[in-house]
XYZ file of C-alpha atoms in Angstrom:
563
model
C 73.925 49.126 143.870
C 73.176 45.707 144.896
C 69.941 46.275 145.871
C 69.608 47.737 142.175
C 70.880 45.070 140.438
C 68.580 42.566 142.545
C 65.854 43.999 141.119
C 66.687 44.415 137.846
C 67.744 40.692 137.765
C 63.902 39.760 139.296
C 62.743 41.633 135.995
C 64.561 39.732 133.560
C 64.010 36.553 135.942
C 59.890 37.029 135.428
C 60.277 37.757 131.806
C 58.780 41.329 132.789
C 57.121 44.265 130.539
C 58.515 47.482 130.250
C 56.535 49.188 132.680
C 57.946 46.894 135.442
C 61.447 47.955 134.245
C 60.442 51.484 134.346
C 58.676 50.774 138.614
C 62.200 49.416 138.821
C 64.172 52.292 137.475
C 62.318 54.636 139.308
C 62.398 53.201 142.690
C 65.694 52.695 142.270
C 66.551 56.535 141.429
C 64.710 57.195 144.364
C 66.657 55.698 146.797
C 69.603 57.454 145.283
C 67.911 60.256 146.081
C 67.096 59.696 149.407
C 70.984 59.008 149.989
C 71.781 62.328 148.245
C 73.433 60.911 145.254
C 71.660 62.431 142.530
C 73.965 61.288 139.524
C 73.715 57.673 140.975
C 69.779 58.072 140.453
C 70.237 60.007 137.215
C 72.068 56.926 136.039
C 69.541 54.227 137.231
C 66.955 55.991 135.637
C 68.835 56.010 132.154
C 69.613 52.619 132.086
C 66.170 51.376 133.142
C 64.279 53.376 130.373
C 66.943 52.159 127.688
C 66.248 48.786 128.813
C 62.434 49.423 128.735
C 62.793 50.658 124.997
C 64.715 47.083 123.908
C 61.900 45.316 125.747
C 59.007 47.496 124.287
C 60.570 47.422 120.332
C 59.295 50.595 119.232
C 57.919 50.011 115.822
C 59.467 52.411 112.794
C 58.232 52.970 109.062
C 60.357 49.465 107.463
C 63.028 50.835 104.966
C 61.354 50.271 101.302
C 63.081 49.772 98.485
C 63.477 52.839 95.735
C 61.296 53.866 93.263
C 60.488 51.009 90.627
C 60.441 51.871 87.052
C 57.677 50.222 84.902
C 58.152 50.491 81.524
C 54.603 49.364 79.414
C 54.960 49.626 75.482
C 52.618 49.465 72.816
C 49.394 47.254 73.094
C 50.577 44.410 70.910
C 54.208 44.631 71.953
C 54.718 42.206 74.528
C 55.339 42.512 78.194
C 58.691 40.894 78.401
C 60.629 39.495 81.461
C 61.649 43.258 82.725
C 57.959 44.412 83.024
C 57.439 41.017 84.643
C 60.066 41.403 87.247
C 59.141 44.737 87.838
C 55.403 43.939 88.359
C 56.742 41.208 90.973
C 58.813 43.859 92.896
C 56.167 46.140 93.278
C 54.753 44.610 97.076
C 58.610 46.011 98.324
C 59.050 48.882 96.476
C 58.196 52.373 97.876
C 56.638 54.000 94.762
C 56.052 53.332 91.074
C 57.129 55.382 88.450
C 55.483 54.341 84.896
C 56.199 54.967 81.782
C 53.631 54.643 78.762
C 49.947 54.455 78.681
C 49.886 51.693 81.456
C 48.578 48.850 82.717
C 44.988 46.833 82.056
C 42.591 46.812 85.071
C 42.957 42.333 85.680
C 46.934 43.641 86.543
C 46.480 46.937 88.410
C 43.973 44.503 90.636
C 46.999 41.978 91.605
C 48.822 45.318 92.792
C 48.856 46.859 96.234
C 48.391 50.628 96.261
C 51.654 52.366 95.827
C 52.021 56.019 95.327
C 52.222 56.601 91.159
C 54.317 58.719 88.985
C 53.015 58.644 86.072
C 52.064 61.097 82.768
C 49.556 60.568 80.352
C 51.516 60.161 77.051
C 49.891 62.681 74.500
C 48.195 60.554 71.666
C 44.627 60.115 70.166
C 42.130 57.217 72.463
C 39.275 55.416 70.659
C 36.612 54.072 73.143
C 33.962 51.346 72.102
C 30.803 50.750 73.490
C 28.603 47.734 72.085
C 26.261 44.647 73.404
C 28.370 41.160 72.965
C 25.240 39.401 73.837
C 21.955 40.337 72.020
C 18.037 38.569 72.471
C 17.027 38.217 68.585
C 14.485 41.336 67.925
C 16.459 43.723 70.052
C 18.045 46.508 68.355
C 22.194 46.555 68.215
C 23.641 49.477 69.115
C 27.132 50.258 68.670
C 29.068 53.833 70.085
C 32.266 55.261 69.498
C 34.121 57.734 70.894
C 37.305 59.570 69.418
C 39.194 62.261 70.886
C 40.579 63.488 67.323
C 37.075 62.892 65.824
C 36.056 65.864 63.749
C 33.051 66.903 61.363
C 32.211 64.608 59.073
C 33.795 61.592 60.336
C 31.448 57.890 60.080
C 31.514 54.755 61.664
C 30.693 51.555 59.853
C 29.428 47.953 60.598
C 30.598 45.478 58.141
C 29.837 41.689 57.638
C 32.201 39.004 57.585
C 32.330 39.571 53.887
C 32.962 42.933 54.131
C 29.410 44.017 52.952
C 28.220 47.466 55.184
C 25.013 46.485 57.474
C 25.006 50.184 58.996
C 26.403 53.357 58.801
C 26.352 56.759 61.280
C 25.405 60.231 60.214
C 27.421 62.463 59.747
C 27.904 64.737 62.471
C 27.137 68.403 61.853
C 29.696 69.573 64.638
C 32.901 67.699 65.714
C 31.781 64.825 68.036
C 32.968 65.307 71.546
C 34.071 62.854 74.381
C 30.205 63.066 75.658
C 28.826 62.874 72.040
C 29.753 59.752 70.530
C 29.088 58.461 67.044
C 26.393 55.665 67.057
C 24.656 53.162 64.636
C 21.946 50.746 64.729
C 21.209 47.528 62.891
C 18.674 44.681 63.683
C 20.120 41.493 63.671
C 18.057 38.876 60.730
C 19.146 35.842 62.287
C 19.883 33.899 66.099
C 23.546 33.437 65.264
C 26.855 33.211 66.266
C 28.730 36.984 64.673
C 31.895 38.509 63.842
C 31.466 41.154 62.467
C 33.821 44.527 61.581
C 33.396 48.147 62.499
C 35.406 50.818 60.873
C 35.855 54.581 61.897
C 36.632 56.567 58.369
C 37.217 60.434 58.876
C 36.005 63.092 56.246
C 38.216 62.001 53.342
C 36.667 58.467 53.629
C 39.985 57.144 55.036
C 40.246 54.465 57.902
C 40.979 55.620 60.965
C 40.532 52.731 62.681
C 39.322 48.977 62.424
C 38.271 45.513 64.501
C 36.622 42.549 65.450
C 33.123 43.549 66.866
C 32.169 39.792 68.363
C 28.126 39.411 68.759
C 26.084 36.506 69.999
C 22.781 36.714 69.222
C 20.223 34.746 71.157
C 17.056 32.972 70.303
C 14.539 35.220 72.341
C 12.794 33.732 75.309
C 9.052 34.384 75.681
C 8.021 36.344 77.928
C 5.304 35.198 80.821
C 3.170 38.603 81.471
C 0.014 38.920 83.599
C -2.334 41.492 82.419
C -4.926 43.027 84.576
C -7.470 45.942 83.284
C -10.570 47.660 84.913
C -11.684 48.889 81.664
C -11.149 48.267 77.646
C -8.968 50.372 75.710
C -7.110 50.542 72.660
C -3.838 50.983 74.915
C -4.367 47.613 76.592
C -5.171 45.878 72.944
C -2.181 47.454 71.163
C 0.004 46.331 73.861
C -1.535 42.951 73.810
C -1.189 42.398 69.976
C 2.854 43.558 70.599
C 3.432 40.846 73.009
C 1.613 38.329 71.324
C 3.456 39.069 68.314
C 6.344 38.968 69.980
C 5.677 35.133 71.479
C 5.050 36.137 74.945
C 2.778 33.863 77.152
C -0.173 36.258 78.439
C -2.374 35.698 80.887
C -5.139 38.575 80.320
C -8.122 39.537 81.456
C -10.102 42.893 80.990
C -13.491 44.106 82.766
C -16.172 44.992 80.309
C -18.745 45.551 82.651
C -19.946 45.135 85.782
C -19.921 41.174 86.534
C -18.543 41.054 83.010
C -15.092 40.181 81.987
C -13.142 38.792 78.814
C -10.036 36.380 79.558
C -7.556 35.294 77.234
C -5.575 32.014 79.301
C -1.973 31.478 78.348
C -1.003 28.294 76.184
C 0.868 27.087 78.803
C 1.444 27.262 82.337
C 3.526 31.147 83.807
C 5.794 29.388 85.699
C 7.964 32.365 86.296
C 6.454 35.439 85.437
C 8.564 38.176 84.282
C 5.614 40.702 85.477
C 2.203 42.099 86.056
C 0.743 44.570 83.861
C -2.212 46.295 85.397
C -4.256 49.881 84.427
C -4.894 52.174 87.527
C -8.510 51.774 87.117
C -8.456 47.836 88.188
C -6.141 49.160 90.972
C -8.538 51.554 92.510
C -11.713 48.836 91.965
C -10.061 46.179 94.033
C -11.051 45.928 97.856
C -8.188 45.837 100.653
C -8.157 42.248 100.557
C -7.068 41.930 97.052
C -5.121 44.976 97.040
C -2.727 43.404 99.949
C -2.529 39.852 98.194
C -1.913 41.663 94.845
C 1.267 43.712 96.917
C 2.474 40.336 98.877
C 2.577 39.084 95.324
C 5.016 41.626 94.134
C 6.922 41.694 97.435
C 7.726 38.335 96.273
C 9.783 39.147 93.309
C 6.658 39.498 90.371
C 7.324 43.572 89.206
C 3.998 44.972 89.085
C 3.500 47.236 86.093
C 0.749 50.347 86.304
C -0.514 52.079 83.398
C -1.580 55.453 84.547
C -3.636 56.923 82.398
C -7.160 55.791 83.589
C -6.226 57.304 87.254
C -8.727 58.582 88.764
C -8.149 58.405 93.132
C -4.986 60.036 94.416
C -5.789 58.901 97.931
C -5.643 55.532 97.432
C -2.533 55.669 95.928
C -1.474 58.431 98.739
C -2.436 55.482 101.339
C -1.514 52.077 99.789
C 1.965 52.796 97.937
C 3.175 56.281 99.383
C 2.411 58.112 95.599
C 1.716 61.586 95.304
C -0.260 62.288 92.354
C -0.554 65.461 90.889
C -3.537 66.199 88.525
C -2.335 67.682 84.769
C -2.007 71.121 84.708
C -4.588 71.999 81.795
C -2.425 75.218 80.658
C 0.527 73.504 79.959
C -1.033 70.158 78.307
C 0.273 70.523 74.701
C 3.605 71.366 76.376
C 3.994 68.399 78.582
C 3.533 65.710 75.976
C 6.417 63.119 76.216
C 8.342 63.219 72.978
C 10.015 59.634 72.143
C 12.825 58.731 69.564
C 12.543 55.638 68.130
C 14.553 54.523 65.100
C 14.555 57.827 63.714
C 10.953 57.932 64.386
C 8.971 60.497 66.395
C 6.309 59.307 69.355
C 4.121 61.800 71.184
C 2.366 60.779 73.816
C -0.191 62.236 76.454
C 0.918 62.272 80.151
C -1.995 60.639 82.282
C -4.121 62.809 83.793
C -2.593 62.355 87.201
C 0.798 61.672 87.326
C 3.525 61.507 90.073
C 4.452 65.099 91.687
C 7.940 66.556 91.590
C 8.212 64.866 94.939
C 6.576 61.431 94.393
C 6.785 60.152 97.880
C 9.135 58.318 100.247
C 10.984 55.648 98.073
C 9.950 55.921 94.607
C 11.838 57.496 91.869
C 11.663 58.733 88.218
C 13.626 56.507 86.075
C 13.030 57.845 83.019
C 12.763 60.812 80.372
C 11.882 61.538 77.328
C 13.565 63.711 74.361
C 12.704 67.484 75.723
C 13.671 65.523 79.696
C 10.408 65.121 80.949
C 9.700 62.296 83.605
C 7.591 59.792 82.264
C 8.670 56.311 84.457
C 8.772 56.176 88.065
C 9.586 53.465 90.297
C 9.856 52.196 93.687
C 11.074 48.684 95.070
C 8.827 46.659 97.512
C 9.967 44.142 99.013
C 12.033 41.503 96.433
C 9.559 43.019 93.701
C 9.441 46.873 92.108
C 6.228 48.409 91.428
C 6.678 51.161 88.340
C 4.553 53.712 87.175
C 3.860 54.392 83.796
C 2.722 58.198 83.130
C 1.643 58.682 79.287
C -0.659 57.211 77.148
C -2.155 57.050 73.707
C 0.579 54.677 72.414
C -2.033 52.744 70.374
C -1.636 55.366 67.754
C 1.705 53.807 66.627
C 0.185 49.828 66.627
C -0.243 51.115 62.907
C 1.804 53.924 61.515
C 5.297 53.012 63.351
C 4.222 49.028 65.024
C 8.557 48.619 65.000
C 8.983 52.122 66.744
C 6.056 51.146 69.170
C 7.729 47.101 70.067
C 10.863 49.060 70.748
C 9.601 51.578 72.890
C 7.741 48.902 75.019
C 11.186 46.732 74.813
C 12.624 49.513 76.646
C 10.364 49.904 78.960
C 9.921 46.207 79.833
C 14.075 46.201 80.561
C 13.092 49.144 82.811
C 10.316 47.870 85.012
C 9.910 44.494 84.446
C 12.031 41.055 85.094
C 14.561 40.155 82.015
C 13.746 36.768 80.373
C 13.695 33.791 82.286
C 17.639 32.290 82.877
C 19.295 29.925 85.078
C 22.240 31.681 84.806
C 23.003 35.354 84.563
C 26.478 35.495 82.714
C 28.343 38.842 82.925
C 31.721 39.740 81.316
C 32.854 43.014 83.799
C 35.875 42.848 81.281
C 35.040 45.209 78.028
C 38.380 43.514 76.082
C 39.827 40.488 77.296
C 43.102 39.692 75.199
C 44.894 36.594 74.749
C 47.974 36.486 77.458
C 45.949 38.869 79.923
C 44.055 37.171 82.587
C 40.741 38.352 82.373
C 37.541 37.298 84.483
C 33.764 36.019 84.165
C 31.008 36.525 86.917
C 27.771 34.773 86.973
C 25.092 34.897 88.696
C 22.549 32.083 89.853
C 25.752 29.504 90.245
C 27.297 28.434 93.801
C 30.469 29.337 94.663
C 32.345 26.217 94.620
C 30.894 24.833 91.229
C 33.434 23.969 88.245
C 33.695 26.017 85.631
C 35.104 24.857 82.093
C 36.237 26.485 78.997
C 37.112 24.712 75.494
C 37.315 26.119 72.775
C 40.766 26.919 71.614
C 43.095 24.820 69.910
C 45.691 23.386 72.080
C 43.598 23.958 75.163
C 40.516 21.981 74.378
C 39.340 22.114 77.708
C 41.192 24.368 80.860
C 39.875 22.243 84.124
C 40.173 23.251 88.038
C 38.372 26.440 87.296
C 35.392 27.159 90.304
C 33.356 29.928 90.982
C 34.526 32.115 94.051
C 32.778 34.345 95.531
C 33.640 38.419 94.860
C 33.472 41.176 97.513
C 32.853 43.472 94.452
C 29.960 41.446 93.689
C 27.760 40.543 95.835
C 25.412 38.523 94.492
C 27.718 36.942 92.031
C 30.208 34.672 91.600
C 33.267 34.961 89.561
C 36.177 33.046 87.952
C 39.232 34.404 86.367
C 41.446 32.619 83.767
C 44.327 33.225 80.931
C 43.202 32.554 77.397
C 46.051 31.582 75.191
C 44.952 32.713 71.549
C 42.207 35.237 69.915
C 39.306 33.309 68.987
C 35.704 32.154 70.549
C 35.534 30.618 73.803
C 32.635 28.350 75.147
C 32.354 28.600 78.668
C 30.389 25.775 80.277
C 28.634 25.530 84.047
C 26.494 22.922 84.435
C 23.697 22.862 81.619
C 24.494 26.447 81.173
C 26.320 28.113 78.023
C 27.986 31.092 77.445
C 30.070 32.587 75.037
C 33.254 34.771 75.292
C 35.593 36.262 72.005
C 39.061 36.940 72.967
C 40.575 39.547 71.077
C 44.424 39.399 69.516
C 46.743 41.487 71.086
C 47.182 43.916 68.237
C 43.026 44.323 67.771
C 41.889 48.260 68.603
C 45.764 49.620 69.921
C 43.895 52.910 70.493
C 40.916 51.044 72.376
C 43.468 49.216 73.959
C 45.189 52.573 74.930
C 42.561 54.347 76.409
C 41.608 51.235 78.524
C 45.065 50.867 79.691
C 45.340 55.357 80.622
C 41.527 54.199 82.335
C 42.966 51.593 84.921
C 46.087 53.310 85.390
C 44.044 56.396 86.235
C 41.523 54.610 88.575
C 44.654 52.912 90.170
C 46.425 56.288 90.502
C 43.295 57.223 92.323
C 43.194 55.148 95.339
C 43.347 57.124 98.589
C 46.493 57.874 99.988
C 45.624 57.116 103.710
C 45.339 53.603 102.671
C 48.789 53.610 100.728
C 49.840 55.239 104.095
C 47.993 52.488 106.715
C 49.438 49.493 104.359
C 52.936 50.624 105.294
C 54.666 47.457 106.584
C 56.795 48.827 110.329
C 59.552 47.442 111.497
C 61.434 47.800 114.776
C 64.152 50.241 115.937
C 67.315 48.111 116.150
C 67.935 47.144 120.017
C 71.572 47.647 119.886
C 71.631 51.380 120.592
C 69.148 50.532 123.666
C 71.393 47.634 125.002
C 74.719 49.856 124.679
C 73.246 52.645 126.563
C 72.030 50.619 129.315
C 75.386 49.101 129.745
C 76.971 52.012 129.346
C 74.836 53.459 132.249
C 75.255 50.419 134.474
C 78.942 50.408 134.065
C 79.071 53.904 135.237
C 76.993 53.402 138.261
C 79.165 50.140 139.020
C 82.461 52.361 138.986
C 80.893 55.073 141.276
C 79.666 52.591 143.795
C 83.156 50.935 143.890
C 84.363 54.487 144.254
């Protein structure tokens, strides 16, 4: 027994682990055993692995509290101190158990995952979809979705005066969640907007009404570089869009061998937003040029080809990894792309060799037209993107449809080509903010670090200490969030940059509101339960049960040795 407790004492002394208590335990069970006292050893080797359990504080699930209720109301009721305390409690509670349609996505984010019990309530959802920033000459384009939308139901965009700029058709069936109810106007002026839009069902009656905020934008030219191995009236009807349009061209087209005409831009392409170049002055470029032309647009120029002059598959094959496909003559009235524009048909050609169903390694199509047909494919190289334009014939339009036409080639410029020139990149991930929700604003060109201000609201002329941080969500963007107090414009100021931001009143769009709200709380709802599971805080066994037992099994051995 002494001999025991000796050693027991040298593991305490050293401060040992649990495995030396257990080496203890079990040589001291054996030289019970050796003496034939079997109980003696039994008890050693109880009281040394209790006392290796105290030392070793097994970890155990930590005791949450109960299920916290969350009660969220109506959109412009507010949240109150009880949804505020309950919010706060959530990080110790075990589950959440909601009531109503939920919470907005800026206060699920504060959260950690906890399992949710929660039921949509039963009620109609109105979702919006709309540009809050638009470049003057670009067409605005406002979507709504209803889930009790039926036949005959319009939506409306009105002025500030109330005067109606646009108007849907009227749906022949009942619009559905994937078939939304859309209008289009074209801004007049570069201006500041806040204008109304209004969802009336068949019997003319309002269904429902709001703010629809819109900043439109002076345009900024674009800087183009245009390349062509041959004339054509494709080339010269896109070149009288863009110059209509205020774009700085740099052009040049081969009339003939040794002979070319040039049109030089009125002032220096600092930054072009892209290359424009027909496959025919591709294919007549040597290797040289070809490689200085691709080391261009590998370092960030998009190069633009218009295929319909094609003529070599293998040098596309060898120098950009495109298969081209000739046109199948049998099907050629069948395959041409069918555009709509406005309300406004465009038919055009597909080139006579165009990508296969398989273009190659890395590229893509990118685009279709009204019967699905690819007609756009692209590929990135390097920081650049090279795209592939597969129809032609466009010039047709220049005349009959010259709005249809600047609209299609808008589209197709956003697709393939670098936006307008910026210093800054402002993005809004929020689709609502509301005054008294913290919402957020991501940039992109700005350095995490740099201040941020906001003025614009009276009583909070300017809200300082805001700087961009960087996001894991967004990588090449930096973000900032803040609270606005009151509905109403805000002007958002970094550096020399500008940007502005509406905030809407808490009882704007409830059923908008709603279905944003069932969206979070649905996307919340969905996070995986392994990582609700792995963010489990443990917490050690309690050592007292340990500590008695070893005592208990010491003071038993004690009594038989004195025995």
């Amino acid at each position: 027994m002494m001999a025991t407790m000796e050693m027991f004492g040298i593991a305490f002394s050293f401060g040992a682990a649990s495995g030396g208590v257990l080496l203890a335990g079990l040589f001291s069970a054996a030289l019970y055993v050796r003496r034939d006292q079997a109980l003696n050893a039994l008890l050693a080797l109880l009281a040394a692995l209790a006392l290796a359990a105290m030392l070793a504080s097994p970890m155990q699930p930590a005791a949450r509290a109960g299920e916290i209720a969350i009660a969220t109301g109506a959109p412009s009721a507010p949240a109150g101190d009880a949804q505020a305390r309950a919010l706060l409690a959530v990080p110790q509670s075990g589950s959440i158990a909601l009531t109503g349609h939920g919470l907005r996505a800026a206060q699920w984010d504060d959260l950690p995952a906890r399992p949710l019990r929660w039921t949509a309530p039963q009620g109609d959802l109105l979702r919006l979809e709309f540009p809050r920033t638009l470049p003057l000459g670009r067409s605005f384009i406002l979507s709504a979705r209803h889930t009790g939308a039926q036949s005959g139901w319009r939506l409306q965009l009105l002025a500030e005066n109330g005067q109606v700029l646009a108007e849907s058709s009227q749906a022949a069936k009942p619009p559905s969640q994937s078939a939304a109810l859309s209008l289009t106007w074209q801004p007049p002026l570069a201006e500041q907007m806040l204008l109304q839009a209004r969802l009336l069902d068949a019997a003319g009656k309002t269904v429902a009404q709001g703010p629809v905020p819109l900043q439109v934008t002076p345009p900024v030219p674009l800087q183009i570089i245009g390349r062509f191995g041959a004339p054509s009236f494709d080339a010269r009807a896109l070149n009288q869009l863009l110059s209509d349009s205020g774009a700085l061209l740099d052009w040049q087209t081969t009339l003939g061998k040794g002979l070319s005409r040039s049109e030089s831009a009125r002032a220096d392409l600092a930054e072009p937003n892209g290359q424009v170049v027909d496959a025919a002055w591709f294919e007549s470029l040597s290797a040289p040029a070809r490689t200085a032309l691709l080391a261009q647009t590998g370092q960030g120029v998009p190069l633009l080809i218009l295929g319909g002059n094609a003529s070599s598959a293998a040098i596309w094959q060898r120098d950009l990894a495109l298969r081209l496909v000739p046109q199948n003559p049998t099907t050629e009235k069948e395959d041409v792309r069918q555009f709509s524009v406005n309300s406004e048909q465009l038919a055009m050609p597909p080139a006579s060799l165009n990508p296969a169903s398989q273009p190659g390694e890395g590229w893509s199509a990118v685009a279709v037209d009204g019967k699905g047909q690819h007609w756009l494919w692209q590929r990135e190289w390097k920081k650049g993107s090279i795209a592939w334009v597969g129809v032609s014939d466009w010039h047709r339009y220049a005349i009959s449809s010259p709005a249809a036409l600047g609209q299609w080639w808008q589209a197709l410029f956003d697709k393939a080509a670098a936006g307008a020139t910026q210093k800054l990149a402002w993005q809004q991930p929020d689709p609502m903010p509301v005054a008294g929700l913290r919402t957020e604003i991501c940039v992109q060109g700005a350095e995490a670090g740099s201040s941020l201000h906001i003025d614009g609201q009276a009583g909070l002329a300017v809200q300082p200490g805001l700087v961009w941080q960087a996001r894991r969500a967004q990588a090449e963007m930096v973000c900032a969030a803040f609270l606005p107090q009151q509905a109403g414009w805000l002007t958002l100021r970094s550096g020399a940059s500008e940007h502005r931001v509406y905030i809407y009143a808490a009882s704007d769009w409830p059923q908008w509101q709603q279905a944003l709200r069932q969206d979070a709380t649905a996307r919340y709802a969905a996070r995986s339960p392994e990582a609700v599971a792995a963010s489990s805080p443990r917490a050690p066994f309690p050592s007292w049960p340990f500590a008695l037992i070893c005592a208990a099994a010491m003071l038993a051995l004690w009594q038989r040795e004195r025995r």
